[in-house]
């Protein structure tokens, strides 16, 4: 248990209807008592946990009323941090909230560091590290899909999976220990065959989790889609259609979109950063040249390229030039302006000519094909999973790295068993894997990394 008591404003700074000052630690209740005058002379130190109390915050220095508030009391260990927590719901806007915090700090309470409430929850065993990280993800979630993913992680789903895998490793280790202590017995469980089988099972568990990373990452961080194509094919019009608003400048003059323009699109819950580029072509015009340079840069970062052609113009060497710069496997061919040639187009021909398998006949003028385009874009990244698949659980690079390390340790254990090394050598690998997995939940990890993780939080969380 931490000895000092901390406080901070836990709601976003701004003109909200209410703001909350959160106080946590052994002196939380006593400190608030000094500035809070409850309506019915209640004693905060005696009220039951999880109750709400109306009253006024009064500055003890001059007896002036600072705000009318609702105070909630949550007692250790059943609170967010696992300590005594008092939350003061202020009603008077940001100035009042800050004044209340100031008064609390004057009672010998320390201002909380960023993420310190959640860090205490972790240190007091209320949540594991993967759950604490989920709190950051929830705060930062930009879409429903990423929010849901983070909420599942917060519920402890990942911790349970990791702990189940760790338990399997512990079981093997236990038998190894016994066989070292009692060399006269022969244990089936540590026979090379049986150990290899058990380790294979663990490896497969970890691989399943790892394979969920790509999906998890996309749900959480989204994708970058870059619109490319020569001038005047309708790139900016496509961007506008996708965003359903006028954002990029659309003109008849080729090369009008000088700057790279980007915006976010919510594609069935996935955040998609969508970038409109100036046409890529050799140019003497410096302004345009910058746009071209940027386009190349963006193409390198693109998860997907939307390659736009003008069906009324066909494909010429300018299209070919851009085609040579993009990754065709990660592209979608947008055959634009189909309204100009109704009913007589062989679209397959364009797919063959460009070498981009995925194509969508489209009209930025009347939005024909827009829904198909969105569906194809989605399918490209989150294909329907056969047999349901492992639901996305890993979305954090740190978790992925530790899973990979654990996997390597297990592979090394396998190799040592296969080459007949003594069991204590195998035990070293298994212990290593145990530690790597424990780093995900925070059971086996150094202070430095823990501090690093919590420093990503904002104050008050
Ligand atoms: P960009 O240079 O590739 O960004 O092309 P723009 O989006 O600026 O469009 C160039 C011209 O093509 C504009 O006059 C648009 O109105 C027109 N345009 C774009 N899409 C379509 C379409 O689907 N059908 C028709 N008929 N015209 C379009
Ligand atoms: Zn444009």
Tab-separated table of C-alpha atoms and ligand atoms in Angstrom:
chain	number	residue	atom	x	y	z
A	1	UNK	CA	0.000	0.000	0.000
A	2	UNK	CA	1.229	3.487	-0.867
A	3	UNK	CA	1.611	5.779	2.096
A	4	UNK	CA	0.855	9.115	0.558
A	5	UNK	CA	-2.460	10.359	-0.725
A	6	UNK	CA	-2.857	11.789	-4.201
A	7	UNK	CA	-5.404	13.985	-5.935
A	8	UNK	CA	-6.117	15.264	-9.431
A	9	UNK	CA	-8.877	16.470	-11.700
A	10	UNK	CA	-10.170	13.342	-13.424
A	11	UNK	CA	-12.414	14.912	-16.025
A	12	UNK	CA	-11.222	16.643	-19.205
A	13	UNK	CA	-10.339	20.284	-18.702
A	14	UNK	CA	-12.903	22.450	-20.384
A	15	UNK	CA	-16.349	23.857	-19.981
A	16	UNK	CA	-18.105	20.730	-18.812
A	17	UNK	CA	-21.279	20.569	-16.796
A	18	UNK	CA	-19.431	18.844	-13.971
A	19	UNK	CA	-15.827	18.193	-13.121
A	20	UNK	CA	-14.486	15.546	-10.785
A	21	UNK	CA	-11.625	15.823	-8.326
A	22	UNK	CA	-10.418	12.358	-7.387
A	23	UNK	CA	-8.529	11.743	-4.143
A	24	UNK	CA	-6.929	8.382	-3.351
A	25	UNK	CA	-4.901	7.098	-0.436
A	26	UNK	CA	-5.029	6.575	3.314
A	27	UNK	CA	-5.755	10.261	4.080
A	28	UNK	CA	-8.364	10.724	1.341
A	29	UNK	CA	-11.399	10.824	3.575
A	30	UNK	CA	-9.776	12.914	6.326
A	31	UNK	CA	-8.487	15.465	3.822
A	32	UNK	CA	-11.858	15.951	2.172
A	33	UNK	CA	-13.549	16.186	5.572
A	34	UNK	CA	-11.511	19.330	6.285
A	35	UNK	CA	-13.046	21.252	3.395
A	36	UNK	CA	-16.419	19.588	2.945
A	37	UNK	CA	-19.507	20.585	4.879
A	38	UNK	CA	-22.203	17.969	4.345
A	39	UNK	CA	-25.836	19.002	4.466
A	40	UNK	CA	-26.886	16.843	7.378
A	41	UNK	CA	-23.704	17.026	9.452
A	42	UNK	CA	-22.783	13.561	8.291
A	43	UNK	CA	-19.341	12.297	9.222
A	44	UNK	CA	-17.619	11.183	6.017
A	45	UNK	CA	-15.329	8.950	8.049
A	46	UNK	CA	-18.343	6.940	9.163
A	47	UNK	CA	-20.475	6.726	6.026
A	48	UNK	CA	-20.604	3.368	4.240
A	49	UNK	CA	-18.623	2.813	1.049
A	50	UNK	CA	-20.196	3.556	-2.330
A	51	UNK	CA	-22.446	6.308	-1.051
A	52	UNK	CA	-23.013	9.809	-2.361
A	53	UNK	CA	-23.216	12.915	-0.169
A	54	UNK	CA	-24.438	16.383	-0.960
A	55	UNK	CA	-22.819	19.440	0.581
A	56	UNK	CA	-20.542	22.435	0.118
A	57	UNK	CA	-16.824	22.860	-0.264
A	58	UNK	CA	-15.727	25.663	2.008
A	59	UNK	CA	-12.297	27.266	2.140
A	60	UNK	CA	-11.243	26.859	5.784
A	61	UNK	CA	-9.048	29.970	5.491
A	62	UNK	CA	-11.888	32.434	4.929
A	63	UNK	CA	-15.046	30.370	5.356
A	64	UNK	CA	-16.168	31.171	1.799
A	65	UNK	CA	-18.199	28.689	-0.247
A	66	UNK	CA	-16.218	27.392	-3.246
A	67	UNK	CA	-18.814	25.107	-4.820
A	68	UNK	CA	-21.826	22.925	-4.213
A	69	UNK	CA	-20.772	19.350	-4.664
A	70	UNK	CA	-21.628	15.686	-4.494
A	71	UNK	CA	-18.999	13.623	-2.731
A	72	UNK	CA	-18.724	9.875	-3.217
A	73	UNK	CA	-16.800	7.652	-0.851
A	74	UNK	CA	-15.306	4.320	-1.916
A	75	UNK	CA	-13.365	2.382	0.643
A	76	UNK	CA	-10.303	0.176	0.304
A	77	UNK	CA	-9.940	-2.383	-1.072
A	78	UNK	CA	-13.036	-2.198	-3.241
A	79	UNK	CA	-12.258	0.953	-5.158
A	80	UNK	CA	-10.623	1.720	-8.490
A	81	UNK	CA	-7.184	2.091	-6.912
A	82	UNK	CA	-7.731	-0.388	-4.103
A	83	UNK	CA	-7.292	2.483	-1.618
A	84	UNK	CA	-9.756	4.815	0.029
A	85	UNK	CA	-11.065	6.979	-2.779
A	86	UNK	CA	-13.154	10.120	-2.531
A	87	UNK	CA	-14.510	11.774	-5.645
A	88	UNK	CA	-15.799	15.312	-5.506
A	89	UNK	CA	-18.308	16.085	-8.246
A	90	UNK	CA	-18.137	19.844	-8.707
A	91	UNK	CA	-20.810	21.759	-10.521
A	92	UNK	CA	-19.305	25.171	-10.977
A	93	UNK	CA	-17.184	24.742	-14.109
A	94	UNK	CA	-13.441	24.565	-14.469
A	95	UNK	CA	-12.498	27.410	-12.109
A	96	UNK	CA	-14.394	25.781	-9.262
A	97	UNK	CA	-12.864	22.385	-9.991
A	98	UNK	CA	-9.382	23.845	-9.917
A	99	UNK	CA	-10.135	25.740	-6.717
A	100	UNK	CA	-11.405	22.553	-5.053
A	101	UNK	CA	-8.272	20.666	-6.115
A	102	UNK	CA	-6.112	23.467	-4.757
A	103	UNK	CA	-7.870	23.292	-1.391
A	104	UNK	CA	-7.404	19.518	-1.252
A	105	UNK	CA	-3.702	19.864	-2.056
A	106	UNK	CA	-3.382	22.374	0.798
A	107	UNK	CA	-4.453	19.616	3.188
A	108	UNK	CA	-1.105	17.885	2.656
A	109	UNK	CA	-2.203	15.879	-0.363
A	110	UNK	CA	0.110	15.428	-3.349
A	111	UNK	CA	-0.860	16.116	-6.960
A	112	UNK	CA	-1.085	12.775	-8.787
A	113	UNK	CA	1.362	11.944	-11.560
A	114	UNK	CA	-0.040	11.032	-14.967
A	115	UNK	CA	-1.708	7.620	-14.737
A	116	UNK	CA	-0.968	7.319	-11.042
A	117	UNK	CA	-4.484	6.236	-10.046
A	118	UNK	CA	-4.357	3.389	-12.550
A	119	UNK	CA	-0.785	2.596	-11.536
A	120	UNK	CA	-1.948	2.221	-7.938
A	121	UNK	CA	-4.765	-0.033	-9.113
A	122	UNK	CA	-2.084	-2.168	-10.745
A	123	UNK	CA	0.347	-2.080	-7.803
A	124	UNK	CA	-2.486	-2.936	-5.406
A	125	UNK	CA	-3.447	-5.926	-7.539
A	126	UNK	CA	-6.821	-4.550	-8.656
A	127	UNK	CA	-5.896	-4.969	-12.320
A	128	UNK	CA	-3.017	-6.450	-14.260
A	129	UNK	CA	-0.758	-4.554	-16.629
A	130	UNK	CA	-2.692	-5.530	-19.752
A	131	UNK	CA	-5.829	-4.119	-18.136
A	132	UNK	CA	-4.031	-0.902	-17.213
A	133	UNK	CA	-2.922	-0.592	-20.818
A	134	UNK	CA	-6.523	-1.137	-21.867
A	135	UNK	CA	-7.426	1.969	-19.859
A	136	UNK	CA	-5.085	4.001	-22.083
A	137	UNK	CA	-6.620	2.413	-25.165
A	138	UNK	CA	-10.129	3.231	-23.979
A	139	UNK	CA	-9.186	6.852	-23.460
A	140	UNK	CA	-7.638	7.011	-26.914
A	141	UNK	CA	-10.166	4.896	-28.805
A	142	UNK	CA	-11.349	6.634	-31.944
A	143	UNK	CA	-13.979	4.152	-33.068
A	144	UNK	CA	-16.492	1.682	-31.679
A	145	UNK	CA	-14.416	-1.293	-32.791
A	146	UNK	CA	-11.290	-0.109	-31.000
A	147	UNK	CA	-13.293	0.818	-27.920
A	148	UNK	CA	-14.879	-2.635	-27.743
A	149	UNK	CA	-11.505	-4.296	-28.134
A	150	UNK	CA	-10.055	-2.212	-25.308
A	151	UNK	CA	-13.055	-2.910	-23.088
A	152	UNK	CA	-12.598	-6.630	-23.565
A	153	UNK	CA	-8.954	-6.322	-22.614
A	154	UNK	CA	-9.961	-4.287	-19.562
A	155	UNK	CA	-12.329	-7.055	-18.511
A	156	UNK	CA	-9.286	-9.294	-18.104
A	157	UNK	CA	-9.754	-11.526	-21.150
A	158	UNK	CA	-6.119	-11.320	-22.161
A	159	UNK	CA	-4.899	-11.876	-18.618
A	160	UNK	CA	-6.957	-15.059	-18.400
A	161	UNK	CA	-5.547	-16.388	-21.666
A	162	UNK	CA	-1.979	-15.581	-20.666
A	163	UNK	CA	-2.407	-17.092	-17.223
A	164	UNK	CA	-3.837	-20.274	-18.711
A	165	UNK	CA	-0.775	-20.616	-20.936
A	166	UNK	CA	1.544	-19.885	-18.035
A	167	UNK	CA	-0.172	-22.549	-15.950
A	168	UNK	CA	0.571	-25.139	-18.622
A	169	UNK	CA	4.248	-24.208	-18.518
A	170	UNK	CA	4.257	-24.343	-14.725
A	171	UNK	CA	2.814	-27.857	-14.888
A	172	UNK	CA	5.664	-29.067	-17.061
A	173	UNK	CA	8.207	-27.324	-14.844
A	174	UNK	CA	6.733	-28.969	-11.772
A	175	UNK	CA	7.334	-32.411	-13.227
A	176	UNK	CA	10.839	-31.479	-14.255
A	177	UNK	CA	11.561	-30.388	-10.682
A	178	UNK	CA	10.238	-33.636	-9.280
A	179	UNK	CA	12.244	-35.686	-11.722
A	180	UNK	CA	15.387	-33.774	-10.769
A	181	UNK	CA	14.665	-34.357	-7.076
A	182	UNK	CA	13.808	-38.009	-7.558
A	183	UNK	CA	16.039	-39.244	-10.364
A	184	UNK	CA	15.265	-42.857	-9.424
A	185	UNK	CA	11.690	-42.552	-10.736
A	186	UNK	CA	10.713	-42.365	-14.360
A	187	UNK	CA	7.934	-39.884	-14.932
A	188	UNK	CA	5.841	-40.230	-18.016
A	189	UNK	CA	5.114	-36.539	-17.941
A	190	UNK	CA	8.741	-35.606	-18.509
A	191	UNK	CA	9.449	-38.257	-21.086
A	192	UNK	CA	10.698	-36.418	-24.161
A	193	UNK	CA	7.599	-37.428	-26.147
A	194	UNK	CA	5.151	-36.164	-23.624
A	195	UNK	CA	7.096	-32.955	-22.956
A	196	UNK	CA	7.306	-32.219	-26.658
A	197	UNK	CA	3.584	-32.769	-27.049
A	198	UNK	CA	2.792	-30.427	-24.157
A	199	UNK	CA	5.147	-27.751	-25.416
A	200	UNK	CA	3.655	-27.999	-28.897
A	201	UNK	CA	0.262	-27.336	-27.432
A	202	UNK	CA	1.561	-24.229	-25.662
A	203	UNK	CA	3.275	-23.051	-28.825
A	204	UNK	CA	0.020	-23.376	-30.705
A	205	UNK	CA	-1.809	-21.318	-28.032
A	206	UNK	CA	0.754	-18.561	-28.391
A	207	UNK	CA	0.668	-18.664	-32.178
A	208	UNK	CA	-3.098	-18.253	-32.094
A	209	UNK	CA	-2.734	-15.156	-29.950
A	210	UNK	CA	0.006	-13.811	-32.194
A	211	UNK	CA	-2.053	-14.360	-35.314
A	212	UNK	CA	-4.773	-12.165	-33.843
A	213	UNK	CA	-2.368	-9.222	-33.733
A	214	UNK	CA	-2.842	-8.007	-37.301
A	215	UNK	CA	-6.596	-7.848	-36.832
A	216	UNK	CA	-6.258	-6.298	-33.404
A	217	UNK	CA	-3.822	-3.684	-34.628
A	218	UNK	CA	-6.085	-2.716	-37.506
A	219	UNK	CA	-9.096	-2.411	-35.214
A	220	UNK	CA	-7.095	-0.278	-32.827
A	221	UNK	CA	-4.869	1.825	-35.024
A	222	UNK	CA	-6.751	1.634	-38.277
A	223	UNK	CA	-5.253	1.744	-41.731
A	224	UNK	CA	-3.866	4.317	-44.106
A	225	UNK	CA	-5.405	4.409	-47.574
A	226	UNK	CA	-3.674	6.515	-50.187
A	227	UNK	CA	-5.505	7.677	-53.287
A	228	UNK	CA	-3.210	7.729	-56.309
A	229	UNK	CA	-3.702	8.360	-59.994
A	230	UNK	CA	-2.754	10.817	-62.673
A	231	UNK	CA	-4.297	14.311	-62.676
A	232	UNK	CA	-7.994	14.702	-63.354
A	233	UNK	CA	-9.073	11.076	-62.981
A	234	UNK	CA	-11.209	12.002	-59.952
A	235	UNK	CA	-9.007	11.389	-56.906
A	236	UNK	CA	-10.300	14.390	-54.972
A	237	UNK	CA	-13.847	13.536	-56.004
A	238	UNK	CA	-13.335	10.031	-54.631
A	239	UNK	CA	-12.076	11.452	-51.346
A	240	UNK	CA	-15.125	13.687	-51.135
A	241	UNK	CA	-17.406	10.767	-51.883
A	242	UNK	CA	-15.808	8.666	-49.166
A	243	UNK	CA	-16.019	11.488	-46.658
A	244	UNK	CA	-19.396	12.551	-48.030
A	245	UNK	CA	-18.364	16.150	-47.885
A	246	UNK	CA	-16.435	18.728	-49.828
A	247	UNK	CA	-12.920	18.617	-48.505
A	248	UNK	CA	-10.508	18.484	-51.404
A	249	UNK	CA	-10.717	21.049	-54.172
A	250	UNK	CA	-12.149	19.547	-57.320
A	251	UNK	CA	-11.416	21.307	-60.618
A	252	UNK	CA	-11.108	20.580	-64.296
A	253	UNK	CA	-7.527	21.782	-64.392
A	254	UNK	CA	-5.155	18.829	-64.164
A	255	UNK	CA	-2.902	18.904	-61.123
A	256	UNK	CA	-5.047	21.227	-58.996
A	257	UNK	CA	-4.670	19.202	-55.841
A	258	UNK	CA	-1.253	20.456	-54.939
A	259	UNK	CA	-1.155	19.449	-51.330
A	260	UNK	CA	-1.622	16.077	-49.832
A	261	UNK	CA	-4.943	16.224	-48.096
A	262	UNK	CA	-5.858	13.780	-45.391
A	263	UNK	CA	-8.848	13.009	-43.260
A	264	UNK	CA	-10.311	10.195	-41.210
A	265	UNK	CA	-13.078	7.914	-42.246
A	266	UNK	CA	-14.915	5.502	-39.989
A	267	UNK	CA	-15.166	2.310	-42.016
A	268	UNK	CA	-17.545	0.009	-40.125
A	269	UNK	CA	-15.737	0.847	-36.929
A	270	UNK	CA	-12.173	0.907	-38.276
A	271	UNK	CA	-10.399	4.244	-38.390
A	272	UNK	CA	-9.115	4.794	-41.920
A	273	UNK	CA	-6.729	7.630	-42.625
A	274	UNK	CA	-7.380	8.577	-46.187
A	275	UNK	CA	-4.914	10.617	-48.161
A	276	UNK	CA	-5.531	12.410	-51.450
A	277	UNK	CA	-2.407	13.094	-53.415
A	278	UNK	CA	-1.339	15.256	-56.269
A	279	UNK	CA	-0.863	13.195	-59.420
A	280	UNK	CA	2.529	11.609	-59.632
A	281	UNK	CA	4.338	12.850	-62.705
A	282	UNK	CA	7.621	14.418	-63.578
A	283	UNK	CA	7.294	18.139	-63.268
A	284	UNK	CA	9.339	21.314	-63.314
A	285	UNK	CA	6.869	23.115	-61.076
A	286	UNK	CA	8.402	23.222	-57.592
A	287	UNK	CA	5.105	23.453	-55.731
A	288	UNK	CA	3.784	20.460	-57.562
A	289	UNK	CA	7.055	18.655	-57.176
A	290	UNK	CA	6.713	18.837	-53.394
A	291	UNK	CA	3.305	17.264	-53.722
A	292	UNK	CA	4.804	14.506	-55.821
A	293	UNK	CA	7.567	13.853	-53.325
A	294	UNK	CA	5.029	13.624	-50.544
A	295	UNK	CA	2.955	11.236	-52.604
A	296	UNK	CA	5.860	8.855	-52.913
A	297	UNK	CA	6.379	9.093	-49.171
A	298	UNK	CA	2.721	8.363	-48.505
A	299	UNK	CA	2.692	5.479	-50.942
A	300	UNK	CA	5.429	3.874	-48.902
A	301	UNK	CA	3.340	4.099	-45.722
A	302	UNK	CA	0.091	3.048	-47.347
A	303	UNK	CA	-1.672	-0.064	-46.083
A	304	UNK	CA	-3.713	0.162	-49.248
A	305	UNK	CA	-3.555	2.254	-52.404
A	306	UNK	CA	-6.740	3.278	-54.150
A	307	UNK	CA	-5.537	3.542	-57.714
A	308	UNK	CA	-7.964	5.670	-59.706
A	309	UNK	CA	-8.362	5.628	-63.473
A	310	UNK	CA	-10.705	7.585	-65.734
A	311	UNK	CA	-12.656	5.032	-67.739
A	312	UNK	CA	-13.526	7.612	-70.407
A	313	UNK	CA	-9.812	8.163	-71.099
A	314	UNK	CA	-8.453	4.647	-70.861
A	315	UNK	CA	-4.963	3.862	-69.620
A	316	UNK	CA	-1.895	5.690	-70.915
A	317	UNK	CA	1.775	5.941	-69.955
A	318	UNK	CA	0.989	8.355	-67.108
A	319	UNK	CA	-1.130	5.703	-65.458
A	320	UNK	CA	1.605	3.158	-66.083
A	321	UNK	CA	4.172	5.396	-64.410
A	322	UNK	CA	2.179	5.550	-61.202
A	323	UNK	CA	1.340	1.873	-61.394
A	324	UNK	CA	5.040	1.127	-61.341
A	325	UNK	CA	5.280	2.816	-57.921
A	326	UNK	CA	2.501	1.032	-56.092
A	327	UNK	CA	2.191	-2.357	-54.506
A	328	UNK	CA	-0.504	-4.008	-56.629
A	329	UNK	CA	-1.286	-6.698	-54.081
A	330	UNK	CA	-2.244	-4.031	-51.592
A	331	UNK	CA	-4.244	-1.969	-54.045
A	332	UNK	CA	-7.796	-1.467	-55.109
A	333	UNK	CA	-8.443	-0.342	-58.687
A	334	UNK	CA	-11.119	2.352	-58.819
A	335	UNK	CA	-12.501	2.499	-62.360
A	336	UNK	CA	-13.984	5.990	-62.156
A	337	UNK	CA	-16.460	7.990	-64.261
A	338	UNK	CA	-18.536	4.973	-65.335
A	339	UNK	CA	-21.463	7.402	-65.667
A	340	UNK	CA	-19.784	8.643	-68.844
A	341	UNK	CA	-19.828	5.229	-70.546
A	342	UNK	CA	-22.966	3.511	-69.338
A	343	UNK	CA	-23.341	-0.175	-69.998
A	344	UNK	CA	-20.512	-0.971	-72.402
A	345	UNK	CA	-17.360	-1.407	-70.383
A	346	UNK	CA	-15.276	-4.536	-69.974
A	347	UNK	CA	-14.016	-3.929	-66.456
A	348	UNK	CA	-12.069	-7.166	-66.288
A	349	UNK	CA	-9.910	-5.784	-69.080
A	350	UNK	CA	-8.742	-2.939	-66.799
A	351	UNK	CA	-7.939	-5.354	-64.012
A	352	UNK	CA	-5.755	-7.323	-66.397
A	353	UNK	CA	-4.144	-4.263	-67.902
A	354	UNK	CA	-3.221	-2.734	-64.540
A	355	UNK	CA	-2.445	-6.000	-62.817
A	356	UNK	CA	-4.685	-5.041	-59.876
A	357	UNK	CA	-7.015	-7.928	-59.144
A	358	UNK	CA	-9.428	-6.056	-56.900
A	359	UNK	CA	-11.427	-3.524	-58.867
A	360	UNK	CA	-14.565	-1.465	-58.400
A	361	UNK	CA	-16.509	0.269	-61.162
A	362	UNK	CA	-17.268	3.659	-59.705
A	363	UNK	CA	-18.706	7.075	-60.291
A	364	UNK	CA	-17.730	9.908	-58.009
A	365	UNK	CA	-20.448	11.922	-59.724
A	366	UNK	CA	-23.437	9.782	-58.732
A	367	UNK	CA	-21.799	7.635	-56.014
A	368	UNK	CA	-22.409	4.410	-57.917
A	369	UNK	CA	-20.169	1.695	-56.513
A	370	UNK	CA	-19.417	3.568	-53.284
A	371	UNK	CA	-20.803	0.854	-51.044
A	372	UNK	CA	-19.001	-1.894	-52.974
A	373	UNK	CA	-15.798	0.080	-52.670
A	374	UNK	CA	-16.190	0.381	-48.910
A	375	UNK	CA	-16.984	-3.315	-48.573
A	376	UNK	CA	-13.966	-4.300	-50.627
A	377	UNK	CA	-11.715	-2.032	-48.626
A	378	UNK	CA	-12.971	-3.605	-45.419
A	379	UNK	CA	-12.624	-7.149	-46.766
A	380	UNK	CA	-9.067	-6.470	-47.830
A	381	UNK	CA	-8.093	-5.934	-44.197
A	382	UNK	CA	-10.543	-7.848	-42.117
A	383	UNK	CA	-11.597	-10.820	-44.211
A	384	UNK	CA	-14.373	-12.979	-42.828
A	385	UNK	CA	-12.614	-15.455	-40.600
A	386	UNK	CA	-13.043	-19.108	-41.340
A	387	UNK	CA	-14.563	-20.965	-38.432
A	388	UNK	CA	-14.829	-17.755	-36.404
A	389	UNK	CA	-11.048	-17.608	-35.847
A	390	UNK	CA	-9.342	-16.308	-32.747
A	391	UNK	CA	-11.184	-13.186	-31.768
A	392	UNK	CA	-8.819	-10.234	-31.846
A	393	UNK	CA	-7.121	-10.010	-28.516
A	394	UNK	CA	-3.644	-8.741	-29.198
A	395	UNK	CA	-3.530	-5.159	-30.364
A	396	UNK	CA	-0.553	-3.918	-28.411
A	397	UNK	CA	2.942	-4.131	-29.877
A	398	UNK	CA	4.453	-4.680	-26.436
A	399	UNK	CA	2.296	-7.752	-25.922
A	400	UNK	CA	3.174	-9.041	-29.361
A	401	UNK	CA	6.902	-8.663	-28.680
A	402	UNK	CA	6.716	-10.620	-25.443
A	403	UNK	CA	4.635	-13.344	-27.045
A	404	UNK	CA	7.286	-13.701	-29.740
A	405	UNK	CA	10.021	-13.908	-27.115
A	406	UNK	CA	8.097	-16.585	-25.225
A	407	UNK	CA	7.609	-18.459	-28.470
A	408	UNK	CA	11.345	-18.427	-29.129
A	409	UNK	CA	12.099	-19.739	-25.644
A	410	UNK	CA	9.634	-22.575	-26.176
A	411	UNK	CA	11.149	-23.416	-29.551
A	412	UNK	CA	14.539	-23.516	-27.895
A	413	UNK	CA	13.144	-25.858	-25.227
A	414	UNK	CA	11.870	-28.140	-27.961
A	415	UNK	CA	15.232	-28.168	-29.652
A	416	UNK	CA	16.993	-29.036	-26.404
A	417	UNK	CA	14.613	-31.862	-25.694
A	418	UNK	CA	14.975	-33.233	-29.202
A	419	UNK	CA	18.759	-33.215	-28.959
A	420	UNK	CA	18.630	-34.996	-25.613
A	421	UNK	CA	19.907	-32.170	-23.414
A	422	UNK	CA	19.442	-32.585	-19.634
A	423	UNK	CA	16.077	-31.479	-18.260
A	424	UNK	CA	17.489	-28.601	-16.228
A	425	UNK	CA	18.528	-26.947	-19.460
A	426	UNK	CA	14.984	-27.318	-20.720
A	427	UNK	CA	13.757	-25.869	-17.440
A	428	UNK	CA	15.792	-22.721	-18.095
A	429	UNK	CA	13.980	-22.170	-21.402
A	430	UNK	CA	10.618	-22.800	-19.845
A	431	UNK	CA	11.290	-20.391	-17.002
A	432	UNK	CA	12.317	-17.839	-19.564
A	433	UNK	CA	9.018	-18.289	-21.438
A	434	UNK	CA	7.176	-17.965	-18.153
A	435	UNK	CA	8.881	-14.645	-17.488
A	436	UNK	CA	8.175	-13.253	-20.967
A	437	UNK	CA	4.496	-14.092	-20.639
A	438	UNK	CA	4.418	-12.612	-17.152
A	439	UNK	CA	5.680	-9.329	-18.582
A	440	UNK	CA	2.415	-8.966	-20.484
A	441	UNK	CA	0.347	-9.105	-17.337
A	442	UNK	CA	3.002	-7.273	-15.337
A	443	UNK	CA	3.803	-10.163	-12.986
A	444	UNK	CA	7.433	-10.281	-14.012
A	445	UNK	CA	8.539	-6.896	-15.178
A	446	UNK	CA	10.882	-4.172	-13.988
A	447	UNK	CA	9.862	-0.824	-12.486
A	448	UNK	CA	11.389	1.021	-15.379
A	449	UNK	CA	9.043	-0.498	-17.941
A	450	UNK	CA	6.073	-0.087	-15.641
A	451	UNK	CA	6.880	3.600	-15.203
A	452	UNK	CA	7.286	3.954	-18.944
A	453	UNK	CA	3.854	2.477	-19.553
A	454	UNK	CA	2.109	4.647	-17.008
A	455	UNK	CA	3.816	7.783	-18.252
A	456	UNK	CA	1.630	7.501	-21.364
A	457	UNK	CA	-1.455	8.276	-19.327
A	458	UNK	CA	-2.850	11.727	-18.731
A	459	UNK	CA	-3.116	13.256	-15.278
A	460	UNK	CA	-6.218	12.208	-13.370
A	461	UNK	CA	-6.455	8.701	-14.787
B	1	LIG	P1	-8.132	14.693	-59.494
B	1	LIG	O1	-7.247	15.628	-60.215
B	1	LIG	O2	-7.736	13.276	-59.776
B	1	LIG	O3	-8.209	14.955	-58.029
B	1	LIG	O4	-9.610	14.847	-60.107
B	1	LIG	P2	-10.826	15.688	-59.533
B	1	LIG	O5	-11.489	14.949	-58.441
B	1	LIG	O6	-10.387	17.062	-59.274
B	1	LIG	O7	-11.810	15.592	-60.787
B	1	LIG	C1	-11.430	16.066	-62.042
B	1	LIG	C2	-12.676	16.325	-62.873
B	1	LIG	O8	-13.371	15.108	-63.109
B	1	LIG	C3	-13.689	17.245	-62.183
B	1	LIG	O9	-14.256	18.089	-63.140
B	1	LIG	C4	-14.719	16.298	-61.650
B	1	LIG	O10	-16.001	16.881	-61.531
B	1	LIG	C5	-14.734	15.224	-62.698
B	1	LIG	N1	-15.150	13.922	-62.180
B	1	LIG	C6	-14.652	13.271	-61.120
B	1	LIG	N2	-15.278	12.089	-60.939
B	1	LIG	C7	-16.207	12.002	-61.918
B	1	LIG	C8	-17.169	10.989	-62.254
B	1	LIG	O11	-17.313	9.928	-61.637
B	1	LIG	N3	-17.936	11.245	-63.359
B	1	LIG	C9	-17.813	12.377	-64.072
B	1	LIG	N4	-18.626	12.529	-65.117
B	1	LIG	N5	-16.918	13.330	-63.767
B	1	LIG	C10	-16.124	13.162	-62.697
B	2	LIG	ZN1	-7.326	16.252	-56.889
